[in-house]
XYZ file of C-alpha atoms in Angstrom:
131
model
C 19.156 -1.648 -37.166
C 18.941 -5.442 -37.106
C 22.747 -5.664 -36.881
C 22.702 -3.350 -33.843
C 20.085 -5.514 -32.062
C 22.022 -8.708 -32.817
C 25.223 -7.198 -31.510
C 23.454 -5.946 -28.357
C 21.936 -9.409 -27.763
C 25.322 -11.107 -28.266
C 26.933 -8.794 -25.705
C 24.134 -9.605 -23.253
C 24.633 -13.356 -23.705
C 28.400 -13.037 -23.196
C 27.871 -11.009 -20.002
C 25.441 -13.647 -18.671
C 27.908 -16.458 -19.399
C 30.741 -14.610 -17.650
C 28.505 -13.877 -14.641
C 27.456 -17.535 -14.467
C 31.034 -18.816 -14.547
C 32.129 -16.269 -11.920
C 29.193 -17.216 -9.688
C 30.041 -20.911 -9.963
C 33.694 -20.306 -9.109
C 32.776 -18.182 -6.082
C 30.276 -20.814 -4.905
C 32.849 -23.594 -5.321
C 35.502 -21.653 -3.380
C 33.160 -20.864 -0.488
C 32.000 -24.508 -0.361
C 35.600 -25.729 -0.139
C 36.360 -23.242 2.642
C 33.304 -24.373 4.596
C 34.476 -27.996 4.440
C 38.017 -27.050 5.444
C 36.778 -24.904 8.301
C 34.538 -27.638 9.744
C 37.481 -29.716 11.014
C 39.851 -26.824 11.718
C 41.082 -25.497 15.037
C 39.479 -22.060 15.433
C 41.533 -19.278 17.006
C 39.889 -15.914 17.620
C 42.097 -12.847 17.586
C 40.810 -9.337 18.257
C 42.184 -6.181 16.639
C 41.934 -2.951 18.652
C 44.065 0.181 19.050
C 46.464 -0.999 16.299
C 47.231 -4.130 18.338
C 46.229 -7.782 18.284
C 45.083 -9.216 21.621
C 47.323 -12.260 21.042
C 51.032 -11.811 20.410
C 51.684 -15.542 19.922
C 49.544 -18.222 18.299
C 50.667 -21.864 18.468
C 49.308 -24.422 15.987
C 50.213 -27.947 14.866
C 51.839 -28.669 11.532
C 49.498 -30.384 9.073
C 46.361 -29.443 11.039
C 43.814 -27.051 9.507
C 43.545 -23.737 11.347
C 40.880 -21.053 11.091
C 41.858 -17.593 12.263
C 38.767 -15.598 13.183
C 39.660 -11.901 13.146
C 37.325 -9.655 15.157
C 37.677 -5.925 14.549
C 36.841 -4.097 17.793
C 38.347 -0.875 16.493
C 37.136 2.186 14.603
C 39.459 1.571 11.629
C 40.011 -1.245 9.109
C 42.199 -4.263 9.884
C 43.452 -7.423 8.191
C 45.411 -10.570 9.174
C 48.357 -11.833 7.104
C 51.107 -14.413 7.428
C 53.094 -13.414 4.360
C 55.581 -16.317 4.520
C 52.674 -18.801 4.357
C 50.667 -16.797 1.804
C 47.778 -16.464 4.281
C 45.684 -13.310 3.990
C 42.272 -12.538 5.446
C 39.839 -10.092 3.949
C 40.213 -6.500 5.072
C 37.365 -5.677 7.455
C 35.859 -2.501 8.822
C 34.860 -1.599 12.371
C 32.752 -4.179 14.235
C 33.194 -6.787 11.500
C 34.551 -10.336 11.649
C 36.296 -12.429 9.007
C 37.883 -15.874 8.882
C 40.758 -17.389 6.960
C 41.492 -21.131 6.967
C 44.837 -22.699 6.095
C 46.960 -25.754 6.860
C 50.574 -25.007 7.862
C 52.933 -27.501 6.237
C 56.273 -26.603 7.843
C 57.377 -26.268 11.454
C 58.711 -22.835 12.346
C 57.987 -19.352 13.618
C 56.183 -16.997 11.253
C 55.331 -13.336 11.688
C 51.680 -12.361 11.415
C 50.743 -8.753 10.773
C 47.944 -6.365 10.004
C 48.872 -5.376 6.471
C 46.354 -2.533 6.340
C 47.963 0.885 5.979
C 51.043 1.133 8.233
C 49.655 -0.877 11.166
C 52.496 -3.438 11.141
C 55.040 -0.624 11.486
C 53.060 0.607 14.498
C 53.505 -2.782 16.182
C 50.452 -4.704 14.989
C 52.443 -7.932 14.673
C 52.763 -11.297 16.369
C 54.272 -14.757 15.997
C 52.580 -17.852 14.607
C 54.409 -20.889 16.008
C 53.911 -24.065 13.985
C 54.918 -27.071 16.098
C 55.014 -30.853 15.712
């Protein structure tokens, strides 16, 4: 019986350690994003009827950018620039999310809603990164 209690206690301690490390990593990531977002250009884009309200977004190379995605629809949406490895959280109706990144190369990049088949329905646009 004592062996069972010791084993149960050891499992509990391991779970607490894992939870503590995960909590610290999540806190550290959100703190870094808050700092990055404070000096970023904020661009709000609204998703509705499997369309974005902006078809072109122009930003400067090397400058932090925060995309604020507002879901004004009755289905989930998400914002991605696959070539830049930029992906927002998927959000439900009447929700908002933000993703902050710093484009490092000039060029035109496609942004899409990668939820379901929305990109194939035309939920796409162009992110222009300029000098």
